[in-house]
Short mmCIF file of C-alpha atoms in Angstrom, two decimals:
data_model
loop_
_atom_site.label_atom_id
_atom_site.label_comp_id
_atom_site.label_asym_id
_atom_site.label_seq_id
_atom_site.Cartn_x
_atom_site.Cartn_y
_atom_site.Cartn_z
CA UNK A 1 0.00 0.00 0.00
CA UNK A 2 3.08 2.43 0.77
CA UNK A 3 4.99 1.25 -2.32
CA UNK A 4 1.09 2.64 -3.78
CA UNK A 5 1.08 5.41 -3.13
CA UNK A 6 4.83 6.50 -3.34
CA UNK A 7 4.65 5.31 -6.92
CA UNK A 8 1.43 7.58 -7.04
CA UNK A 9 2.95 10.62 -5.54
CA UNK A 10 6.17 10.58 -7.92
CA UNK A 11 3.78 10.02 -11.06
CA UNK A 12 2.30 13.38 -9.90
CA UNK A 13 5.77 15.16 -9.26
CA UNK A 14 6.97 14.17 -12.61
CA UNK A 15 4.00 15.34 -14.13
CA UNK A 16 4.17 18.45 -12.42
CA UNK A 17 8.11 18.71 -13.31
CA UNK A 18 7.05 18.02 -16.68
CA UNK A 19 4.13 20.30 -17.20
CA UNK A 20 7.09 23.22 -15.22
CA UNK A 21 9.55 22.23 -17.97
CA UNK A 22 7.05 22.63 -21.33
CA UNK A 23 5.62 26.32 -19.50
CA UNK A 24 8.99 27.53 -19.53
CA UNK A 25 9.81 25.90 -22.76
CA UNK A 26 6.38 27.87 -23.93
CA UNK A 27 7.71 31.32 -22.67
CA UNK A 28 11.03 30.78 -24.52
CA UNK A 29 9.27 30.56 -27.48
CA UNK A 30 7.24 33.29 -27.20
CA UNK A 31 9.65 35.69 -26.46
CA UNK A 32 11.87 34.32 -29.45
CA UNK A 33 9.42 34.90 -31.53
CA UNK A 34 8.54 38.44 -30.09
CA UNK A 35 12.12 39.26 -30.44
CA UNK A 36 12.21 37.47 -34.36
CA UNK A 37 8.99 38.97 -35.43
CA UNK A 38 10.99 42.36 -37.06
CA UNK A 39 13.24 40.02 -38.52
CA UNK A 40 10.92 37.76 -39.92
CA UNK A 41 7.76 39.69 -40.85
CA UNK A 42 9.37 41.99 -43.38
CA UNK A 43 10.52 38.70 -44.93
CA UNK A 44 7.08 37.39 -45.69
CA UNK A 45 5.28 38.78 -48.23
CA UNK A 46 1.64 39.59 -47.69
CA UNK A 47 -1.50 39.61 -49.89
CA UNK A 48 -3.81 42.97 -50.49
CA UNK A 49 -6.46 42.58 -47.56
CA UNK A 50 -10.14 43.62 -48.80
CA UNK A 51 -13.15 44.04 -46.43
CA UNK A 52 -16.76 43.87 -47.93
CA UNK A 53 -18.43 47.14 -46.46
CA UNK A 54 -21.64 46.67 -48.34
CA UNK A 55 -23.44 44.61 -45.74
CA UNK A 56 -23.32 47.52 -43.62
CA UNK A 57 -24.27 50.37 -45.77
CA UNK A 58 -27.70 50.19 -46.67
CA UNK A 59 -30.87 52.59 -48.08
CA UNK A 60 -29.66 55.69 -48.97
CA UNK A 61 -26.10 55.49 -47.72
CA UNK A 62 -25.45 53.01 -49.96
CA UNK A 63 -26.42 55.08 -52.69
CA UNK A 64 -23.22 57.65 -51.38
CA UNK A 65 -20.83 55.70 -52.73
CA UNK A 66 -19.52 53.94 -55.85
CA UNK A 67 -16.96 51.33 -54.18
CA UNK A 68 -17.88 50.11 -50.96
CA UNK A 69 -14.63 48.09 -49.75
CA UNK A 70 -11.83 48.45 -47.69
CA UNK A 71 -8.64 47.45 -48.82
CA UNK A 72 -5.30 47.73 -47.69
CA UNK A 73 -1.86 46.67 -49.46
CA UNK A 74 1.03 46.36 -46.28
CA UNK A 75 4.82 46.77 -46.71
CA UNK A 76 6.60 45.76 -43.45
CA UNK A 77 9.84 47.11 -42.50
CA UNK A 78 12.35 46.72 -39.89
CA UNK A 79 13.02 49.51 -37.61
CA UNK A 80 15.43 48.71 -35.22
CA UNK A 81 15.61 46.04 -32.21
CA UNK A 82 12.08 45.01 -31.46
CA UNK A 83 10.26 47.33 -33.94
CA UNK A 84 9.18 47.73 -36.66
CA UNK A 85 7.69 50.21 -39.06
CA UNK A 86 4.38 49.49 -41.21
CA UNK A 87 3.08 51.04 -43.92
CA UNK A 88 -0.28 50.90 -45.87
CA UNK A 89 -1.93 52.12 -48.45
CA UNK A 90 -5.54 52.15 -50.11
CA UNK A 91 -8.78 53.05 -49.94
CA UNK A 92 -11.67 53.10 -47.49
CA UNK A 93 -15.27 53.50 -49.55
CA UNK A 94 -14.34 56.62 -52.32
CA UNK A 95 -11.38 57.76 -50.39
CA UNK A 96 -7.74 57.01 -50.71
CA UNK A 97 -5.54 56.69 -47.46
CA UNK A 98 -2.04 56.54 -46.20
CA UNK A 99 -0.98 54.99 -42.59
CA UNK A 100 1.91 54.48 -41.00
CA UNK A 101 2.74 52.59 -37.74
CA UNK A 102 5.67 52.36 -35.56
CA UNK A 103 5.25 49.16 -33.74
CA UNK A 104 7.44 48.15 -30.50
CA UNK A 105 6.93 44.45 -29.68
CA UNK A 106 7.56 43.25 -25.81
CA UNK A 107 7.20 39.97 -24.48
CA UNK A 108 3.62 39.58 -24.41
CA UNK A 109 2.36 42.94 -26.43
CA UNK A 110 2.76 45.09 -28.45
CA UNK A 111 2.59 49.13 -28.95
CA UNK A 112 3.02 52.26 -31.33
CA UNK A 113 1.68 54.89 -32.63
CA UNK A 114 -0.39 55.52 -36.16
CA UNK A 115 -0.13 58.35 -39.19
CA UNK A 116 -3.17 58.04 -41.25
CA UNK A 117 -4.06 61.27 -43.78
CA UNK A 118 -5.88 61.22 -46.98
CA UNK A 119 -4.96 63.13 -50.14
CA UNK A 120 -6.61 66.31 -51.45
CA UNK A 121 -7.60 67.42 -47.96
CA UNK A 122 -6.19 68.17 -44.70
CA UNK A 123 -7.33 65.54 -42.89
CA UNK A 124 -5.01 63.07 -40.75
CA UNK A 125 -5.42 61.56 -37.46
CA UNK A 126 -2.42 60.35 -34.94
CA UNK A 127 -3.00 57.54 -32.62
CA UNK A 128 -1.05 55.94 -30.20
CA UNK A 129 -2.10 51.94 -28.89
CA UNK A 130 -0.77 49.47 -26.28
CA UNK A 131 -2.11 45.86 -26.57
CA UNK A 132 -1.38 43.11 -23.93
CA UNK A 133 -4.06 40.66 -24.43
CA UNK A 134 -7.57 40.49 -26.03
CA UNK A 135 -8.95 41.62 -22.39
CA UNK A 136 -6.40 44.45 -21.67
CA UNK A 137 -6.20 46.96 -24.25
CA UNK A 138 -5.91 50.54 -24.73
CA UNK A 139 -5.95 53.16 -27.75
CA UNK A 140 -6.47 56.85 -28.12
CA UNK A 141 -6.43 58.95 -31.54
CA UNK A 142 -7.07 62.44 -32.45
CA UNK A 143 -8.05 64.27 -35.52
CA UNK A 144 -6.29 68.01 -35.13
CA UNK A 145 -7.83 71.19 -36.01
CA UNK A 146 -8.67 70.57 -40.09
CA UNK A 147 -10.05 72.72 -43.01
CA UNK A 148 -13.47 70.90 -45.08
CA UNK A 149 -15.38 72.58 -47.89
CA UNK A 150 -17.69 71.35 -50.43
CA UNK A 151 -15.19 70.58 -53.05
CA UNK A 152 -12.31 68.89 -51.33
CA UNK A 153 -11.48 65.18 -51.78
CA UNK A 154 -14.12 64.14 -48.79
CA UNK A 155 -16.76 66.02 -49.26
CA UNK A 156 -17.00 66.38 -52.74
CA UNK A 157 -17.32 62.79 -53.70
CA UNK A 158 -20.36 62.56 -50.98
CA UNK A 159 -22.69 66.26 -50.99
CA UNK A 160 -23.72 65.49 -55.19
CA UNK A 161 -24.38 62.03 -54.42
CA UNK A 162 -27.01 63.05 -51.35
CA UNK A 163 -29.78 64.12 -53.72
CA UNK A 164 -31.43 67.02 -51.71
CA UNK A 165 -33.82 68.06 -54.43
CA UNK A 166 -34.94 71.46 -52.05
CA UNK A 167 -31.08 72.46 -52.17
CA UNK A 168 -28.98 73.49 -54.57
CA UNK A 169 -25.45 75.65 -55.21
CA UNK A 170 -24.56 74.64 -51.59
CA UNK A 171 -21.12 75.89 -50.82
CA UNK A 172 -19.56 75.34 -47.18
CA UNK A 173 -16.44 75.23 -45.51
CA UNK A 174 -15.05 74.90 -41.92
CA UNK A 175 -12.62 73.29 -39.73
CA UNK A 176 -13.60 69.80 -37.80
CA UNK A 177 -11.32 68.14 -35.27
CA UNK A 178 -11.65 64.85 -33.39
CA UNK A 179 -10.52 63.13 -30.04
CA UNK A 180 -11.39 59.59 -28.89
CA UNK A 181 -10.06 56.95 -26.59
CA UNK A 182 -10.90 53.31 -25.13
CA UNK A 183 -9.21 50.61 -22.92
CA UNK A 184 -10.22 47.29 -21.56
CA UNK A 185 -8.12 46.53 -18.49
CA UNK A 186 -8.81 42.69 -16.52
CA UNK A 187 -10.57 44.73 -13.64
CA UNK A 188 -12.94 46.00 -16.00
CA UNK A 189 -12.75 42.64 -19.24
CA UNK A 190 -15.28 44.76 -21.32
CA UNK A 191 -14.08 47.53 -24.17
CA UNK A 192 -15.18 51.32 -23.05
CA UNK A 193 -14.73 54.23 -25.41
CA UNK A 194 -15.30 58.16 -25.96
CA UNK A 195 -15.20 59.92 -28.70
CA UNK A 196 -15.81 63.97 -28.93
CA UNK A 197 -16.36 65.38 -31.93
CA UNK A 198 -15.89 69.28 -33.19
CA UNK A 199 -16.95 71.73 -35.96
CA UNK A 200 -16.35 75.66 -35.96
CA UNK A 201 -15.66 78.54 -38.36
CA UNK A 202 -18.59 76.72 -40.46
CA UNK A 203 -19.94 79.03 -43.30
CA UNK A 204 -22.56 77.94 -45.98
CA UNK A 205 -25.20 78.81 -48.39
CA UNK A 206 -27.54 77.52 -51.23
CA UNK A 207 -30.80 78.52 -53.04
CA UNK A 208 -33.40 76.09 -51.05
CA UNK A 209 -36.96 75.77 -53.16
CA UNK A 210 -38.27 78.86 -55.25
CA UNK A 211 -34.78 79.85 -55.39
CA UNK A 212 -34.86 81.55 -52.01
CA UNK A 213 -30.92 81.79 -50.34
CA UNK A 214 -30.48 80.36 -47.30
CA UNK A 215 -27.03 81.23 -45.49
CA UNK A 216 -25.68 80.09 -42.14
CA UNK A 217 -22.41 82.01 -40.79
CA UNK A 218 -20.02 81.04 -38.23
CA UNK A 219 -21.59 77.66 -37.07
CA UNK A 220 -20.03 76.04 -34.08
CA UNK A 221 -20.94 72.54 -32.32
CA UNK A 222 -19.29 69.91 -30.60
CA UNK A 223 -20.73 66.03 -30.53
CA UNK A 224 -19.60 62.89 -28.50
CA UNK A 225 -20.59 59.50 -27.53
CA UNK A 226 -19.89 57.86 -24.80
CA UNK A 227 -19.64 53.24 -24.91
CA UNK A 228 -19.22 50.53 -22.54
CA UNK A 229 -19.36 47.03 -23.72
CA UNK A 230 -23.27 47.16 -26.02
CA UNK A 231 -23.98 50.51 -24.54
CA UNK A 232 -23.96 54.20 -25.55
CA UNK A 233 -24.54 57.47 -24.42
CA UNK A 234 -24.78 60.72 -26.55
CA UNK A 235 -23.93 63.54 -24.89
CA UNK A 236 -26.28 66.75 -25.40
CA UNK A 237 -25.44 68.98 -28.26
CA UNK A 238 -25.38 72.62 -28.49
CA UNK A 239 -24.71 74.30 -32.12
CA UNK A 240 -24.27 77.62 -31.87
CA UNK A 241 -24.52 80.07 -35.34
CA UNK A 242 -23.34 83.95 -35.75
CA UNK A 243 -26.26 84.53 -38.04
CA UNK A 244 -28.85 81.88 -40.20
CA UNK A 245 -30.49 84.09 -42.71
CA UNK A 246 -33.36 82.49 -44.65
CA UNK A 247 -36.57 83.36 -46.59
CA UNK A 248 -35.29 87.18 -46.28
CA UNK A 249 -35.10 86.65 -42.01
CA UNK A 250 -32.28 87.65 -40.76
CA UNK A 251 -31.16 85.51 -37.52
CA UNK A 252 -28.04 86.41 -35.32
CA UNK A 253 -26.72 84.71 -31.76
CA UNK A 254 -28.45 81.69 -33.02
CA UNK A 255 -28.28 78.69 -30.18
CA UNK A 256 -29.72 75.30 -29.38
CA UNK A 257 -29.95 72.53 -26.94
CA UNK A 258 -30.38 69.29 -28.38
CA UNK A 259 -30.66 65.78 -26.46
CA UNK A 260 -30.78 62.45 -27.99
CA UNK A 261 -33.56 60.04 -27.03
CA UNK A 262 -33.62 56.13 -28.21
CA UNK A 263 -35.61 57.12 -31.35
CA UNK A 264 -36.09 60.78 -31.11
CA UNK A 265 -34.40 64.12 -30.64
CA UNK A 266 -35.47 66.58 -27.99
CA UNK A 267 -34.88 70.02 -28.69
CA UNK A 268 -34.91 71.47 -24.82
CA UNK A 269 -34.26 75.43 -26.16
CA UNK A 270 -33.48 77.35 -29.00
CA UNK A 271 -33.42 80.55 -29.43
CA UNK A 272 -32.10 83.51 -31.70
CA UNK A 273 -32.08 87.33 -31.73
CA UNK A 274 -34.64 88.49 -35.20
CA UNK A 275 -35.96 91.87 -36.12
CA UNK A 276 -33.87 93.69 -32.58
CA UNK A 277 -35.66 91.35 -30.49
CA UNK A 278 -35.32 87.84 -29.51
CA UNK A 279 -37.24 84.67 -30.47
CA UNK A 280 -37.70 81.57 -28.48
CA UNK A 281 -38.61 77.87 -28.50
CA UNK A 282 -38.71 75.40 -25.75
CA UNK A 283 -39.18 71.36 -25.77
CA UNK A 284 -39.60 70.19 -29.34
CA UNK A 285 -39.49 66.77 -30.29
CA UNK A 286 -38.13 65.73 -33.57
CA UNK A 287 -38.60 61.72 -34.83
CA UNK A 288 -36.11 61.67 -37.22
CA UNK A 289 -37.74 58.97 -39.44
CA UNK A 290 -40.97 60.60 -39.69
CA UNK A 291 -39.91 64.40 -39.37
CA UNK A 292 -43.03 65.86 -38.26
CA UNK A 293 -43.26 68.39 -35.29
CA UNK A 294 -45.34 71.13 -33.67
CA UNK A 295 -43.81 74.05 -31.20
CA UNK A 296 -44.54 77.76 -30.75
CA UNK A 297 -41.97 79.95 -31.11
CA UNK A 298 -42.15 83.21 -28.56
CA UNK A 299 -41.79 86.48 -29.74
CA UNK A 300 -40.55 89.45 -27.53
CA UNK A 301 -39.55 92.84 -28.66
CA UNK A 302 -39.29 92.33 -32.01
CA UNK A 303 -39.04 95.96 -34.00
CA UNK A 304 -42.43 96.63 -35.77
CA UNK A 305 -40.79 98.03 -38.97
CA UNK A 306 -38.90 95.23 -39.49
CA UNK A 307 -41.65 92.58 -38.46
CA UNK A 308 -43.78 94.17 -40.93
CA UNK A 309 -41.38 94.70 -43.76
CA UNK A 310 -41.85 90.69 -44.21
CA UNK A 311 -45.68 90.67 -44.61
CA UNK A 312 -46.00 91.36 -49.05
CA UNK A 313 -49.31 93.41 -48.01
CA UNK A 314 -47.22 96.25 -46.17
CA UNK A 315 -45.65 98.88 -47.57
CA UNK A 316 -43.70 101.66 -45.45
CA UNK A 317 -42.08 101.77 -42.09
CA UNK A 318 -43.33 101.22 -38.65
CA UNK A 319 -41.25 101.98 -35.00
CA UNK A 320 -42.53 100.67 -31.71
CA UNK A 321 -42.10 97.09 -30.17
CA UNK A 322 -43.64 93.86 -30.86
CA UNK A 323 -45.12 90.78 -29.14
CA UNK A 324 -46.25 87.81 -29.49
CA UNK A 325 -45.99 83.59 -29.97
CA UNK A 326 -45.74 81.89 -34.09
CA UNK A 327 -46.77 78.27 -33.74
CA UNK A 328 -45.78 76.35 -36.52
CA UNK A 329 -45.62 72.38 -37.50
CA UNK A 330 -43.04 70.51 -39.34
CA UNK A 331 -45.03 68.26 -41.86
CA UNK A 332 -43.30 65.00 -43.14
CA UNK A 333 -40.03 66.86 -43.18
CA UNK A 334 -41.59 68.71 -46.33
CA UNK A 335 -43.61 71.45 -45.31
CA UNK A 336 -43.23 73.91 -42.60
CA UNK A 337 -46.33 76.02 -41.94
CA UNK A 338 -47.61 78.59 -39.33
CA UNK A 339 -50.50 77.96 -37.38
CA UNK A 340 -52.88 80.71 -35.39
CA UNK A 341 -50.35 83.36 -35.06
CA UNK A 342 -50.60 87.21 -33.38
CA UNK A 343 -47.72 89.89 -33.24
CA UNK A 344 -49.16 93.02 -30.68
CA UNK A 345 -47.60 96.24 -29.21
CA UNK A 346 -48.34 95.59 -25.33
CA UNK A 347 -50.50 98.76 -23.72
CA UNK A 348 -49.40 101.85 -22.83
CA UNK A 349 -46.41 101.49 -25.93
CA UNK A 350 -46.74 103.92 -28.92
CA UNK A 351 -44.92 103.90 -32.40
CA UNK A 352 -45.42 105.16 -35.76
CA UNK A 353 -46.41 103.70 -39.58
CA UNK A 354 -45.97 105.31 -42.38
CA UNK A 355 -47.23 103.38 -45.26
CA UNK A 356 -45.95 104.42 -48.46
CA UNK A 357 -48.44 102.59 -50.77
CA UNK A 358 -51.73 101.25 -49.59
CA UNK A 359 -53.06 99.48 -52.54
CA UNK A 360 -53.11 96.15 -50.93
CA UNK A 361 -55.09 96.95 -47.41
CA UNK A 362 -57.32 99.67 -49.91
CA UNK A 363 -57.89 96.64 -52.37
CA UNK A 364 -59.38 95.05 -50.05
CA UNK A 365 -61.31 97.53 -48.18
CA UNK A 366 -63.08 97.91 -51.86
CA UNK A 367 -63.64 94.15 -51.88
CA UNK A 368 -65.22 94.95 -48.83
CA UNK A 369 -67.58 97.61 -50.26
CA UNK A 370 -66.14 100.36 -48.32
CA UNK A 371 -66.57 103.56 -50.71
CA UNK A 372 -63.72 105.51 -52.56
CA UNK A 373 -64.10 108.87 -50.39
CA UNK A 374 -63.64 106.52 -47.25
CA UNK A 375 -60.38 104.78 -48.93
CA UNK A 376 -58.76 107.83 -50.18
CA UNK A 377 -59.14 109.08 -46.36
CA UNK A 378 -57.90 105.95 -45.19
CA UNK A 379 -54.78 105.99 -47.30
CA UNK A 380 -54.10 109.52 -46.12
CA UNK A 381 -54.09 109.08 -42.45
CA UNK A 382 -51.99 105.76 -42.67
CA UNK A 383 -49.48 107.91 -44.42
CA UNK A 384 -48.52 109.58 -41.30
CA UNK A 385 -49.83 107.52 -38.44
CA UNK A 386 -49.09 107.47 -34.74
CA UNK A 387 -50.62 104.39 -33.25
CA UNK A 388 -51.58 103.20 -29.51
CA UNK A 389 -52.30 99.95 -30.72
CA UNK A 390 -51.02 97.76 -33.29
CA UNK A 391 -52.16 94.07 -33.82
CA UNK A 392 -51.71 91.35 -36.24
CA UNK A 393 -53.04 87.90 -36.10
CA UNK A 394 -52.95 85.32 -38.85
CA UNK A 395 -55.82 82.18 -38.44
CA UNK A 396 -55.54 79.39 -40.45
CA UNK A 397 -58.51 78.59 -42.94
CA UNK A 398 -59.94 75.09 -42.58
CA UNK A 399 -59.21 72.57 -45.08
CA UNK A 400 -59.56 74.04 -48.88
CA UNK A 401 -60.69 77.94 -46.95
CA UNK A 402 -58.38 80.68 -47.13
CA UNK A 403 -56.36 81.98 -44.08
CA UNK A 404 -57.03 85.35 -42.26
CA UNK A 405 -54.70 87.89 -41.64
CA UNK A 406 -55.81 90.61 -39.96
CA UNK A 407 -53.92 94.01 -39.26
CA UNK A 408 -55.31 96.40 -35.95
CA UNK A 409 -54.51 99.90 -35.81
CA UNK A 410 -55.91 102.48 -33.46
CA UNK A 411 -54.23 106.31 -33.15
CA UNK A 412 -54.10 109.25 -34.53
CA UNK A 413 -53.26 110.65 -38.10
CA UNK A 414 -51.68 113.83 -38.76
CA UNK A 415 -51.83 115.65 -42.30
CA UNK A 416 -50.43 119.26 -42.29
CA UNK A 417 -51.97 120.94 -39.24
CA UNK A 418 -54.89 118.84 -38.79
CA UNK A 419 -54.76 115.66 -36.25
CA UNK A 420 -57.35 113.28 -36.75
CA UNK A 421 -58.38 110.11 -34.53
CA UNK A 422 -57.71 106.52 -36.52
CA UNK A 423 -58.92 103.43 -36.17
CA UNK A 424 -58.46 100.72 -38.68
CA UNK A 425 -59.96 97.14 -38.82
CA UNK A 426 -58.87 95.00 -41.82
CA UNK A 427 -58.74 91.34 -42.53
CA UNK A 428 -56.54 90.33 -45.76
CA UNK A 429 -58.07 86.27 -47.34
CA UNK A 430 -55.68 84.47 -49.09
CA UNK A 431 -52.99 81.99 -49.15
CA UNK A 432 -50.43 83.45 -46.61
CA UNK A 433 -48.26 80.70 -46.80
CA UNK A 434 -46.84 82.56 -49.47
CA UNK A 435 -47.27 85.80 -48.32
CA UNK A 436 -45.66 85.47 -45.19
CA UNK A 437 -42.78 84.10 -47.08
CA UNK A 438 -42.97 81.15 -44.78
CA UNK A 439 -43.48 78.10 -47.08
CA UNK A 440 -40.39 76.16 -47.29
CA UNK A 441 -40.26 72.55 -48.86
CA UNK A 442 -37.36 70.35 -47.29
CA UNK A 443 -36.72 67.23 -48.84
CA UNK A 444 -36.48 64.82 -46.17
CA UNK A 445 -33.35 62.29 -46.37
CA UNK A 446 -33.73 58.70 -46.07
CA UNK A 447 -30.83 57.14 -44.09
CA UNK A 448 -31.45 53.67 -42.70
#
C-alpha cells in the first residue's frame, strides 16, 4: 500500500516537473518569436487585404458611394531592435488613405503609434495603442484642427451624391477636429470608449426651393458618444450660429440645446435674436424617421418696422415694439407652416407707420364695399400715423378655406396741421403661406 502510493505521488511530481519544464519551454518561445517577429515579418510577403463594407451600408447610404470596400496593401519594415515600421496604403469606400505605424513588440504585447491622412484634404489623425491581451487593451487617436469645404477630396465625392432636391449651389467650408479613446483593463474585461467630436468657423449657403438663399455664418458645435461594452450614451449637443439668414429673415446669436432620445431628438431650447428682439422655443421633439413636429416659437420685442417689412401686403415703415408667440408644425419633413399666429404692441407702448403705398389693405377695403371717399381718407391718415395699438393675427382657414390675416390699428393721423383720430380694422383672405414668405419645402433624407 506504501509502495502505492509513493509510486502515485512521484507520477504526480513528474508530471508536475514536466508540465514546469514545457511552460517555460512555452515562454522561450514566445519571447523568441517576439524578439524574431521584425526580422521575420518583413521577410514574408503579404497579400492585399479587402473588407466587404456593403453589408453595412444600406438605403440611402449606400447610394453615397460607388466602391464600398476596404482594402489595404502592407509593406513591413524593420526599424530597429524590437520594432518595426508598417506602412499601408488604399482606400476606405471613395477615399484614398495613407498609414503608417511604428510598432514596439515586448514579451507579451505590443505598442506604437499611427499616421493616417488622406490626399486632397487636410485631414489626418495620430494615434497611439498598447495591446497586452484580447482583455487588456488601450488606444487613443485624435483628428487636429482641419479645413473641409464642399469641393475637397471628402466632401466632394459625398454632398452630389445626397440628392437634396430642395437644395442646390450649396457651398460650405469649416474646420472639424476629433478626439477619442478606449481601454479594456482585466478589472474592468469589457471595451469602453469616448469619442468627442468638433466643428467651428462653419460658413454655408444655397438657393433652397423657389430659389430663395439660405445662409448660415459662423456655425459652431461639438458632438460625442460615450460606450461601454453594447452601450452608448450621446452627450447633449449645443450648435451655436453667428447669423442663419433664410426666406429674407435675418437671424443672429443663433443657439440650441439638443438631447438624444432612443428614437427621437429633444430640442430642450433654441433661441435667436430676429428683427432687434429675440425669439424663443422650448421642448420640441423631432422623430427623425418621420420628421413631423409642432412648437410655438415666442416672440418678444421684435421691432415693428422690421416685423412688418416681411408681410408682401405692407408697404412703409413702422417703429414701436412687438409681441407675441408663431406656432408652426413641421409636416413629413416637407412642409413647414404657421398655425394661429398674433404679433401686438403691449398697452401703454406707442410707435409710428408710415405706409408708403396702400393698394393692398385699400384693395381690399373695396372688396369689402367700403366707398372711394372713405379709402382715399384711409390711405391719407396711414401715411402719417401714430398708433396706440397695433395688432396682427394670422388664423388658419380650414381645409380648402383661405387663411385670415388681420392688421389692428388704433391712433391718430396727422396731415399738415390737422390731427385726426384713426382706427383701422382689416382682414386680408388668401394663401399666406406665401405671403408670409414662410413656405419652405425640405426634402427629407432617407438614411437607414
Amino acid at each position: 500500500m506504501k509502495e502505492s502510493r509513493k509510486s502515485s505521488g512521484g507520477v504526480w511530481r513528474r508530471l508536475a516537473k514536466a508540465l514546469a519544464v514545457a511552460a517555460l519551454v512555452l515562454v522561450a518561445l514566445v519571447v523568441l518569436l517576439a524578439a524574431a517577429l521584425p526580422f521575420v515579418a518583413p521577410l514574408v510577403p503579404l497579400p492585399e487585404l479587402k473588407l466587404d463594407l456593403a453589408p453595412r451600408l444600406q438605403g440611402k447610404a449606400a447610394e453615397l458611394f460607388q466602391r464600398k470596400k476596404a482594402t489595404a496593401r502592407i509593406t513591413l519594415r524593420r526599424a530597429g531592435l524590437s520594432m518595426m515600421t508598417v506602412l499601408a496604403e488604399g482606400d476606405v469606400l471613395d477615399w484614398r488613405y495613407f498609414a503608417t505605424a511604428n510598432v514596439r513588440f515586448g514579451w507579451l504585447g505590443a505598442k506604437g503609434d499611427l499616421y493616417v491622412s488622406i490626399p486632397g484634404t487636410d485631414l489626418e489623425l495620430r494615434g497611439e495603442f498598447d495591446y497586452r491581451s484580447a482583455k487588456d487593451w488601450s488606444f487613443s487617436a485624435r483628428v487636429p484642427e482641419a479645413r473641409f469645404a464642399h469641393d475637397d477630396a471628402m466632401l466632394g465625392e459625398v454632398l452630389p451624391r445626397l440628392g437634396i432636391a430642395a437644395v442646390s449651389n450649396l457651398v460650405c467650408s469649416g474646420v472639424f477636429s476629433l478626439e477619442a479613446n478606449g481601454s479594456s483593463t482585466p478589472r474592468r474585461p469589457v471595451p469602453s470608449w469616448s469619442v468627442r467630436a468638433a466643428v467651428k468657423e462653419v460658413e454655408a449657403s444655397a438657393l433652397a426651393a423657389g430659389g430663395r438663399p439660405v445662409e448660415v455664418h459662423g456655425l459652431r458645435a461639438r458632438f460625442g458618444v460615450d460606450g461601454i461594452a453594447d452601450h452608448r450614451d450621446i452627450a447633449p449637443i449645443n450648435p451655436r450660429a453667428d447669423s442663419v439668414v433664410a426666406a429674407g429673415v435675418v437671424l443672429s446669436n443663433v443657439y440650441a440645446s439638443v438631447r438624444a432620445e432612443e428614437r427621437s431628438y429633444l430640442v430642450t431650447e433654441a433661441g435667436a435674436d430676429a428683427c432687434g428682439g429675440r425669439l424663443r422655443l422650448y421642448s420640441l421633439f423631432l422623430d427623425p424617421k418621420r420628421l413631423s413636429a409642432g412648437a410655438t416659437v415666442f416672440v418678444d420685442d421684435v421691432d415693428a418696422g422690421e416685423a412688418l417689412s416681411h408681410l408682401s401686403c405692407f408697404h412703409g415703415d413702422a417703429s414701436g415694439r412687438l409681441h407675441g408667440k408663431l406656432p408652426f408644425f413641421l409636416k413629413d419633413g416637407r412642409t413647414l407652416r404657421l398655425r394661429d399666429a398674433y404679433l401686438f404692441s403691449k398697452p401703454g407702448e406707442t410707435g409710428k407707420v408710415r405706409v408708403v403705398d396702400a393698394s393692398p389693405i385699400l384693395d381690399n377695403l373695396e372688396l369689402g364695399g367700403v366707398p372711394k371717399a372713405q379709402r382715399d381718407n384711409l390711405a391719407r391718415a396711414l401715411a402719417d400715423l401714430d398708433y396706440k395699438v397695433l395688432k396682427v393675427e394670422l388664423r388658419r382657414g380650414a381645409d380648402n378655406e383661405d387663411s385670415a390675416l388681420q392688421l389692428k390699428l388704433e391712433g391718430t393721423a396727422t396731415e399738415g396741421s390737422v390731427t385726426v383720430p384713426v382706427v383701422l380694422d382689416v382682414t386680408f383672405h388668401g394663401d399666406f403661406d406665401r405671403l408670409v414668405d414662410t413656405g419652405m419645402n425640405l426634402t427629407r433624407r432617407k438614411l437607414k
